[in-house]
XYZ file of C-alpha atoms in Angstrom:
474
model
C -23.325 4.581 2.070
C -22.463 7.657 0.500
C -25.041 8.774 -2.454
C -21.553 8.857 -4.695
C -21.151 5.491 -4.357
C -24.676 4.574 -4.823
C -24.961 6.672 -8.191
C -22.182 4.977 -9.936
C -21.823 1.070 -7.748
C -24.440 -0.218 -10.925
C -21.311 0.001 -12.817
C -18.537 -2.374 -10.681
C -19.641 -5.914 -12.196
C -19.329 -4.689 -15.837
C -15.970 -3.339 -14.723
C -14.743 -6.772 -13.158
C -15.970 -8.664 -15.935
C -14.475 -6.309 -19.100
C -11.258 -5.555 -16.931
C -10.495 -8.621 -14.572
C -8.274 -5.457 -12.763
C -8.645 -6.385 -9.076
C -9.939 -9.897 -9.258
C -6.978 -11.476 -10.052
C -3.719 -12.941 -8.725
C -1.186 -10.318 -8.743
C 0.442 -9.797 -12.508
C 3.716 -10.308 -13.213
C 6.490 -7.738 -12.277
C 7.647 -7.483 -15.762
C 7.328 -4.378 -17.301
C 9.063 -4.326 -20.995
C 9.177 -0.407 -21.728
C 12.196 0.979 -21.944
C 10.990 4.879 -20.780
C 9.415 3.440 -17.628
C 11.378 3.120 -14.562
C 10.587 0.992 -11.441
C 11.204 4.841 -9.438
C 8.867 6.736 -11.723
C 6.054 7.741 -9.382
C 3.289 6.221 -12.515
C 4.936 3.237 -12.456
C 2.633 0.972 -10.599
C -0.378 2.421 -12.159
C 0.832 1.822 -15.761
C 2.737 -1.833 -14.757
C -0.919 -2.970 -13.294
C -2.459 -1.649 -16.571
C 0.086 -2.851 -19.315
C 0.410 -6.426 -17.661
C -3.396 -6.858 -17.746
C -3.420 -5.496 -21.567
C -5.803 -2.165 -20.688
C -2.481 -0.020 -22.099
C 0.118 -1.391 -24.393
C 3.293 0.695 -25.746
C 4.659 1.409 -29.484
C 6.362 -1.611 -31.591
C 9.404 0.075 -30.441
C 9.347 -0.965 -26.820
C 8.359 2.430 -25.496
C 5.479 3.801 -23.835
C 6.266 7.654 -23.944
C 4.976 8.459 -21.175
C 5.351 12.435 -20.725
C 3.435 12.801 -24.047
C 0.227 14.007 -24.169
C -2.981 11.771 -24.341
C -5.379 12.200 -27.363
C -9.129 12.481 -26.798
C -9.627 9.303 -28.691
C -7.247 7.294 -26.222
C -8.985 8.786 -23.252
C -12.334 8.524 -24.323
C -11.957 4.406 -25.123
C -10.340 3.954 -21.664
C -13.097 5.780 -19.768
C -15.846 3.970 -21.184
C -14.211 0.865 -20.755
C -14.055 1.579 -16.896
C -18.126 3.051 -17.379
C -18.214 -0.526 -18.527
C -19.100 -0.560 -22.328
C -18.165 -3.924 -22.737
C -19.038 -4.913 -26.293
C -17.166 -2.150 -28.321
C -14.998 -3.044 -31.374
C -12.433 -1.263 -33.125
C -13.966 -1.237 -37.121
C -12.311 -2.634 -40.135
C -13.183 0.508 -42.385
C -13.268 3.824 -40.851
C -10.990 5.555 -37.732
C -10.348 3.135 -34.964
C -12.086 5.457 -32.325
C -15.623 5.426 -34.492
C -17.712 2.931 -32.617
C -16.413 4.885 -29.224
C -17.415 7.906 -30.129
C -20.875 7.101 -31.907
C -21.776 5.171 -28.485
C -20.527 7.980 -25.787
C -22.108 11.031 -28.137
C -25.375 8.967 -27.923
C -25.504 8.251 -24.708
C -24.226 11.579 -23.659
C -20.875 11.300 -22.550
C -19.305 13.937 -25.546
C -20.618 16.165 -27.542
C -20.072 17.268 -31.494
C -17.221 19.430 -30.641
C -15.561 16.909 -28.680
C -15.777 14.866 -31.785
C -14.184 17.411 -34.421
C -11.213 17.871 -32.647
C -10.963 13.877 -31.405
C -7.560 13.265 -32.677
C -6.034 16.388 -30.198
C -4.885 16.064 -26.710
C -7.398 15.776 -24.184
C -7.287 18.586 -21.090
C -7.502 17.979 -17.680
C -11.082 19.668 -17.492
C -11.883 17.424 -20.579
C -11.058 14.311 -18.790
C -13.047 15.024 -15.891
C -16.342 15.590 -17.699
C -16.034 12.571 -19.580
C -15.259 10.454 -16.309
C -18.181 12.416 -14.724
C -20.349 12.174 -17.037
C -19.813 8.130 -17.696
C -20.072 7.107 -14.620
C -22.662 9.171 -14.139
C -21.815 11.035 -11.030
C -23.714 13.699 -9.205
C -22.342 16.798 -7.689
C -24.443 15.748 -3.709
C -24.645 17.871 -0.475
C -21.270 16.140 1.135
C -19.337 18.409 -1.312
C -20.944 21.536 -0.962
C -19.042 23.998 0.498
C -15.412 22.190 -0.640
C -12.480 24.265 -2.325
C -10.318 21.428 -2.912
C -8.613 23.442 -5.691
C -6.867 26.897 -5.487
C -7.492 27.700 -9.474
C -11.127 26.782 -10.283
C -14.233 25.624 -8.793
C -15.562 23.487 -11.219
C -17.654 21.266 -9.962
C -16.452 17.932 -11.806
C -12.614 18.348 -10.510
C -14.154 18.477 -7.036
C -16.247 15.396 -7.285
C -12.887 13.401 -8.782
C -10.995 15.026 -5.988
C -13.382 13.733 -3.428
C -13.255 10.393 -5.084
C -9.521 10.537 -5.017
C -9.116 10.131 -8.782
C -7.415 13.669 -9.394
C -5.105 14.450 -6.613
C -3.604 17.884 -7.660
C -0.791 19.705 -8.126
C 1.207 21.568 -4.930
C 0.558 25.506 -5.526
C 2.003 28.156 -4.015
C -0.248 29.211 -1.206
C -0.369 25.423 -0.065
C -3.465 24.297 -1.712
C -3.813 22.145 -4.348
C -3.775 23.540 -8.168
C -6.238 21.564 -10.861
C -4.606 23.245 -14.262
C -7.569 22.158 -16.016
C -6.735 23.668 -19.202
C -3.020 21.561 -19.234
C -3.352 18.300 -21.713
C -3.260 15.478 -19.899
C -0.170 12.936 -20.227
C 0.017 9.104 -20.666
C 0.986 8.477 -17.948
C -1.578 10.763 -15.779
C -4.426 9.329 -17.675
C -2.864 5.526 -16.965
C -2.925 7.123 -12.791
C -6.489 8.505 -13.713
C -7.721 5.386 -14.834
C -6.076 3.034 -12.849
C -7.578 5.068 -9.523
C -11.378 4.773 -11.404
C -11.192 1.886 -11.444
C -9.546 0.951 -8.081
C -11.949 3.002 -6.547
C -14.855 1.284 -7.677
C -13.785 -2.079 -7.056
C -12.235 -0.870 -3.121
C -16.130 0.081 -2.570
C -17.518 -3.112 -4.060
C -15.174 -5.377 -1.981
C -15.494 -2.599 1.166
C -11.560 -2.491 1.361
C -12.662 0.867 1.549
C -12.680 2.136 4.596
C -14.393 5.229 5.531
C -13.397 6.247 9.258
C -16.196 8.103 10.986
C -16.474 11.279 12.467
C -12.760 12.051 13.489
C -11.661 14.074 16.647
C -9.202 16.850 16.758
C -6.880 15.309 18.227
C -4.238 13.440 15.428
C -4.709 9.890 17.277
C -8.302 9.721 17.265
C -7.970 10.377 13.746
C -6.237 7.756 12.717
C -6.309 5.016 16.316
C -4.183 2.097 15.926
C -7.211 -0.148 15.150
C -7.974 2.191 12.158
C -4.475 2.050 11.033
C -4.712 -1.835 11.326
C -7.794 -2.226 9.368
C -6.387 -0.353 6.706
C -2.681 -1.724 6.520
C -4.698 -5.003 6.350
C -6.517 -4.059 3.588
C -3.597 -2.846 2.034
C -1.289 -5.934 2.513
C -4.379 -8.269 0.880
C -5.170 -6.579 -1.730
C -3.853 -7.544 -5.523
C -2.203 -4.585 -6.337
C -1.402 -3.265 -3.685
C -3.337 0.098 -3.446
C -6.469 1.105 -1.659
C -8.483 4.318 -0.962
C -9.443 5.587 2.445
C -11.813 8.216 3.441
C -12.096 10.348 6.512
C -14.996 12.685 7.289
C -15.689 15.203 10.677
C -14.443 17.934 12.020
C -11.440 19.533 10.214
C -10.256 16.140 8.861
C -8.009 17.404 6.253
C -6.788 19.759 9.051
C -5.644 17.469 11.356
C -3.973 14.982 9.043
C -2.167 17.200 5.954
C 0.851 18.565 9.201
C 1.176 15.100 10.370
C 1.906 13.198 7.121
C 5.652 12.745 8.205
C 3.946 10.774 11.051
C 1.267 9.295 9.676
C 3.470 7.657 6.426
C 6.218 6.538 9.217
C 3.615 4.792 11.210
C 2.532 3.078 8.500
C 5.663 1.811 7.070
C 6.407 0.792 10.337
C 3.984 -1.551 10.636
C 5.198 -3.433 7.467
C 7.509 -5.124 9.929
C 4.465 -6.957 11.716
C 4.333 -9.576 9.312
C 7.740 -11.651 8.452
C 8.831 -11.639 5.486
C 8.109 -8.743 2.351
C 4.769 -8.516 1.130
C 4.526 -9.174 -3.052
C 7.930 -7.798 -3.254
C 7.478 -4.310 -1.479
C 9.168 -2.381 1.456
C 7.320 0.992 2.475
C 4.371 2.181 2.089
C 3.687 6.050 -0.143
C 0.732 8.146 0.670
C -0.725 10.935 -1.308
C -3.332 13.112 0.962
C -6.232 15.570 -0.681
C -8.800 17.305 1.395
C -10.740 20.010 2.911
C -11.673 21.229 6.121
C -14.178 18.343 6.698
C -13.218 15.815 4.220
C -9.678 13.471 3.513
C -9.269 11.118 0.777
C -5.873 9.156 1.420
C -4.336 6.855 -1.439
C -2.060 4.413 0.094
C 0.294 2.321 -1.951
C 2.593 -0.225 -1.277
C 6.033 0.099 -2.944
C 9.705 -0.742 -3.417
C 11.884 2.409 -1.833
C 15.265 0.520 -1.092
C 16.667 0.121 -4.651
C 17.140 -3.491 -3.302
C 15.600 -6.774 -4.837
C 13.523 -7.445 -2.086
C 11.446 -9.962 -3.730
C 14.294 -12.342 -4.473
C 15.660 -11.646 -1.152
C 12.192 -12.645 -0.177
C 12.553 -15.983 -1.621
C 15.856 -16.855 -1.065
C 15.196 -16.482 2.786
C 12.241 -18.790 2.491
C 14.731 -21.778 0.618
C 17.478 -20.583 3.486
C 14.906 -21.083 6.057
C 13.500 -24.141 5.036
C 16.930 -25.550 5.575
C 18.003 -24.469 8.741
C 14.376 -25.202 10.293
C 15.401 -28.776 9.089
C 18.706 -28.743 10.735
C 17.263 -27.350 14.333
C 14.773 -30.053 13.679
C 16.886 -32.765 13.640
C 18.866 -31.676 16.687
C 15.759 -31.744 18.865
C 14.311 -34.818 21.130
C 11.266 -36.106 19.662
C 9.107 -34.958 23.023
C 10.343 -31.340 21.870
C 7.312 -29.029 22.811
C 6.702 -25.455 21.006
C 8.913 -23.844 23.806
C 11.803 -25.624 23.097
C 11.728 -25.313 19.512
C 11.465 -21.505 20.052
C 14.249 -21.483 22.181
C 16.312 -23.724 19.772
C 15.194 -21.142 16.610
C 16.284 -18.803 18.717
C 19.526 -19.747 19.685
C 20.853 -20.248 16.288
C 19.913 -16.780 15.065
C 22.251 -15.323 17.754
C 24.579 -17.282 17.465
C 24.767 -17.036 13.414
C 23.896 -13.290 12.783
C 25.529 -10.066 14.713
C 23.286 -6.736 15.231
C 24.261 -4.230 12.447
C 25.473 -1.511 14.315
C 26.997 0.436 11.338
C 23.628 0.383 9.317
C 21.674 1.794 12.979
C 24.414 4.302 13.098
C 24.454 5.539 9.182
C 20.273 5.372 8.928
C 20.935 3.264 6.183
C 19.199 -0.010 7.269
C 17.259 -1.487 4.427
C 19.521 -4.164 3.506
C 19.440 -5.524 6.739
C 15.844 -5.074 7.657
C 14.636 -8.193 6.076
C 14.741 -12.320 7.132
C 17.387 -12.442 4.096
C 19.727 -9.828 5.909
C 19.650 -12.470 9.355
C 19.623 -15.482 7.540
C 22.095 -15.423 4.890
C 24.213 -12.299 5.541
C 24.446 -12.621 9.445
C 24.213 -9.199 10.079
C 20.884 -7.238 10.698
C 18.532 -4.819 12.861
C 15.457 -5.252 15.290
C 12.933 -5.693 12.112
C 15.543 -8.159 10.467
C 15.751 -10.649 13.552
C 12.472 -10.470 14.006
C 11.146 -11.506 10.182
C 13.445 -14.013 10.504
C 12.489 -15.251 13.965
C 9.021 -15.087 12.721
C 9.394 -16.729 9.470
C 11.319 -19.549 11.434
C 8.773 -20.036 14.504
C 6.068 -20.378 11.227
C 8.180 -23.211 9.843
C 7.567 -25.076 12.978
C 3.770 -24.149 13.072
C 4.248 -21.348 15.818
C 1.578 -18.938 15.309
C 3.643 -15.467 16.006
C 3.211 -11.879 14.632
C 5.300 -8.601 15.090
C 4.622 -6.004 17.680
C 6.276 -2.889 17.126
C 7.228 0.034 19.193
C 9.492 1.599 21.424
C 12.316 0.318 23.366
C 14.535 2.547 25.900
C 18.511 0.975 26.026
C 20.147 1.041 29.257
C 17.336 2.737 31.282
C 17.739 5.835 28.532
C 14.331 8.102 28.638
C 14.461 8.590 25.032
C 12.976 5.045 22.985
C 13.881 4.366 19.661
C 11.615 2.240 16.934
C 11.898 -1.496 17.973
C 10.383 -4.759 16.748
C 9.734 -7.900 18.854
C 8.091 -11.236 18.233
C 4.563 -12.544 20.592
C 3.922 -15.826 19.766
C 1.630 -18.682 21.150
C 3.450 -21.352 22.783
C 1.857 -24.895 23.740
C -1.037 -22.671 23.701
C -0.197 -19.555 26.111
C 0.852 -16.473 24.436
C 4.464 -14.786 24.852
C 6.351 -11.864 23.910
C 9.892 -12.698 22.815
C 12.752 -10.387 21.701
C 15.443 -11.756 19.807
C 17.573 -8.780 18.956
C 17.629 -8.316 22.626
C 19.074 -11.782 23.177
C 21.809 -11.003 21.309
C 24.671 -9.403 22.896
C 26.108 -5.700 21.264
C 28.713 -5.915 20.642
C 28.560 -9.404 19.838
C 29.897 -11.686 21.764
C 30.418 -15.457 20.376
C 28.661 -17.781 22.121
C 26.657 -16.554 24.045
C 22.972 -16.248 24.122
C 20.870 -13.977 26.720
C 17.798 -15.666 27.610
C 15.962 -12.387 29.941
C 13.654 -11.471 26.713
C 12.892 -15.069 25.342
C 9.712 -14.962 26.716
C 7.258 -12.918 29.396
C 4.055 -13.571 29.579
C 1.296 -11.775 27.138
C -0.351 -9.906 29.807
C 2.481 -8.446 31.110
C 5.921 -6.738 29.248
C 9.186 -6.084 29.841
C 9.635 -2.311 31.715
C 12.208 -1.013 29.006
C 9.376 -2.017 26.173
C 6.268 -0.257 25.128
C 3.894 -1.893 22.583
C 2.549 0.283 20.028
C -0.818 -1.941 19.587
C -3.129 -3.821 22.415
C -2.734 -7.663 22.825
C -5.814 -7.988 21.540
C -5.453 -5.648 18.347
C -2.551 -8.235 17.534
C -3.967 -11.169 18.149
C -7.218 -9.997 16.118
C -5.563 -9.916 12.474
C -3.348 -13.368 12.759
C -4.945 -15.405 10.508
């Protein structure tokens, strides 16, 4: 491990105990403050914060969030992530007193921080508190590093490494700290929020730190990397972890290919059926240097649709027509037939979406809800619901995405399909595929029901191995 991580991991149980952040079933969606919106980009960080009661807004329902944070609110938030547990706001004297008496004893400000305590806090004030109450060391891995076109200082570089501060784009492409700018609500909630995230990713090693990359943009990130760390992502609470990449030119050979690397990723949302916690796609935020990458990658809600009700609305609709296929099958069914029965009905009740494909404008019918209920959808939508239907029956299945070429074309085009295990031998199965275009009703095409796991159809190719699939169904 990392000597960062070592000088600051005597802090994490202090945090999990104060906090209960990350150890807990996902909070509540709810977020009642009127000057937050569900498309600010602080909006996670200040929705996981307010519903576990770290930040709260005004009596009048707002959190102002582009105003600027006072040393006093910083410096109680910080040391509640250092893990000062027992601290009490005083029934005689400023609110703040106990705070600062504790952090100017131990260190973590000093008497001018103290006479001007009611002011807004900079950036390069924020980072010496963090630093300094976490105690955090300035080691050899970030020697060297320029992470920051407009200082050096030696704090914003260790929080940059950590992924904590992130930066502002600059002119000449790198990164610009403004340490001297106050810092704003809603940064410090971001600030905070990553801390403590941070910590708790190393404690439950949903941090990932991918060794000694290649120059080449696929060794950097190989689909079992990408697996391991969409994984990660999918289980954890809120729906946020940090990866790290160190080598030769990391941050070189990822920062031209983010395009890439964010589409892959959201991609891969479509392996398992159904949404995830009510999210869609997946935004990632890059830092780095020549040798070093910090990625934060966070699970979100991009489609201005209500996924999370269209989420469980397919689940009730699905529960009923499994129930329906059910009864129309002989009792010596086996898990072949009952895939080819599931099957059957979601060609003949749903139609591909051809307009959406056309307009790139597929969101609403990228989902199990889109097949179920509105009978019209694309690859990912037949899929989910093919999935979420085969799981109904006890059919252990998964996505595999990747590329499919139409009519012997040589250019492919994003595709999902389903490979399932049936009576105990795996298949692939495509039921877009089995669905006429244009529709035609009544009629079902049976030459991608199923093929064999070790083999695929020609006009196919899998993005991940068998085995790479196989490996995260749980």
């Amino acid at each position: 491990m990392n000597k960062l991580f070592l000088k600051y991991a005597s802090g994490i149980i202090a945090v999990v105990v104060i906090f209960s952040l990350f150890s807990v079933a996902f909070a509540d969606d709810g977020l009642p403050l009127s000057d937050v919106n569900s498309t600010d980009w602080f909006y996670n960080d200040v929705r996981v914060m307010y519903n576990k009661k770290i930040i709260g807004g005004y009596p009048d329902g707002t959190f102002l969030p582009q105003n600027y944070a006072t040393k006093a609110e910083a410096l109680k938030l910080v040391m509640g992530a250092a893990g000062y547990s027992m601290l009490t706001i005083p029934e005689n004297g400023p609110w703040y007193s106990l705070f600062a008496e504790t952090a100017k004893k131990d260190g973590i400000i000093f008497d001018g921080f103290i006479a001007t305590i009611g002011e807004a806090i900079t950036r390069y004030e924020a980072a010496d508190i963090i630093v300094r109450a976490l105690k955090l060391e300035y080691t050899s891995d970030m020697i060297g590093l320029d992470p920051f076109s407009d200082t050096d200082d030696k704090n914003a570089t260790i929080l940059n490494y950590m992924g904590i501060f992130l930066g502002e784009p600059g002119s000449d492409g790198k990164k610009l700290f403004s340490g001297d700018r106050g810092l704003k609500r809603c940064e410090l909630s971001a600030v905070i929020y990553r801390t403590m995230k941070y910590i708790q990713d190393v404690n439950d090693l949903s941090y990932k730190t991918f060794a000694d990359p290649k120059t080449d943009f696929g060794d950097v990130f190989s689909d079992s990397d990408v697996m391991s760390a969409y994984t990660a992502l999918i289980n954890d609470d809120d729906g946020e972890i940090i990866i790290s990449s160190k080598g030769n030119n990391a941050w070189e050979n990822v920062k031209d290919n983010m395009g890439k690397i964010t589409g892959r990723f959201n991609f891969i949302l479509s392996l398992y059926s159904g949404i995830m916690k009510g999210y869609n796609s997946i935004k990632i935020n890059a830092s780095g240097y020549s040798q070093s990458l910090t990625m934060l990658l966070r699970l979100e809600n991009s489609s201005g649709i209500d996924v999370l009700s269209r989420s469980s609305e397919a689940e009730k609709k699905a529960e009923e027509i499994y129930d329906r296929i059910w009864e129309e099958l002989p009792n010596d069914a086996d898990e072949k037939a009952t895939a080819k029965a599931i099957l059957e009905y979601l060609v003949l009740n749903c139609k591909y979406d051809t307009e959406a494909r056309d307009n790139g404008d597929s969101a609403a019918s990228s989902d199990a809800y889109a097949c179920l209920i509105d009978g019209r959808a694309v690859c990912s939508g037949y899929t989910s619901a093919f999935n979420l239907l085969l799981k109904k029956a006890g059919i252990t299945c998964v996505g595999s995405s990747g590329v499919a070429y139409n009519n012997g074309s040589s250019e492919g085009e994003d595709h999902i399909w389903t490979l399932a295990r049936l009576d105990g031998v795996w298949y692939y199965m495509d039921a877009t595929w089995c669905d006429p275009i244009p529709d035609k009703e009544g009629r079902v095409s049976y030459d991608y029901l199923m093929i064999p796991a070790d083999s695929l159809w020609s006009d196919h190719s899998a993005e991940f191995t068998f085995e790479e699939l196989t490996s995260y169904i749980k």
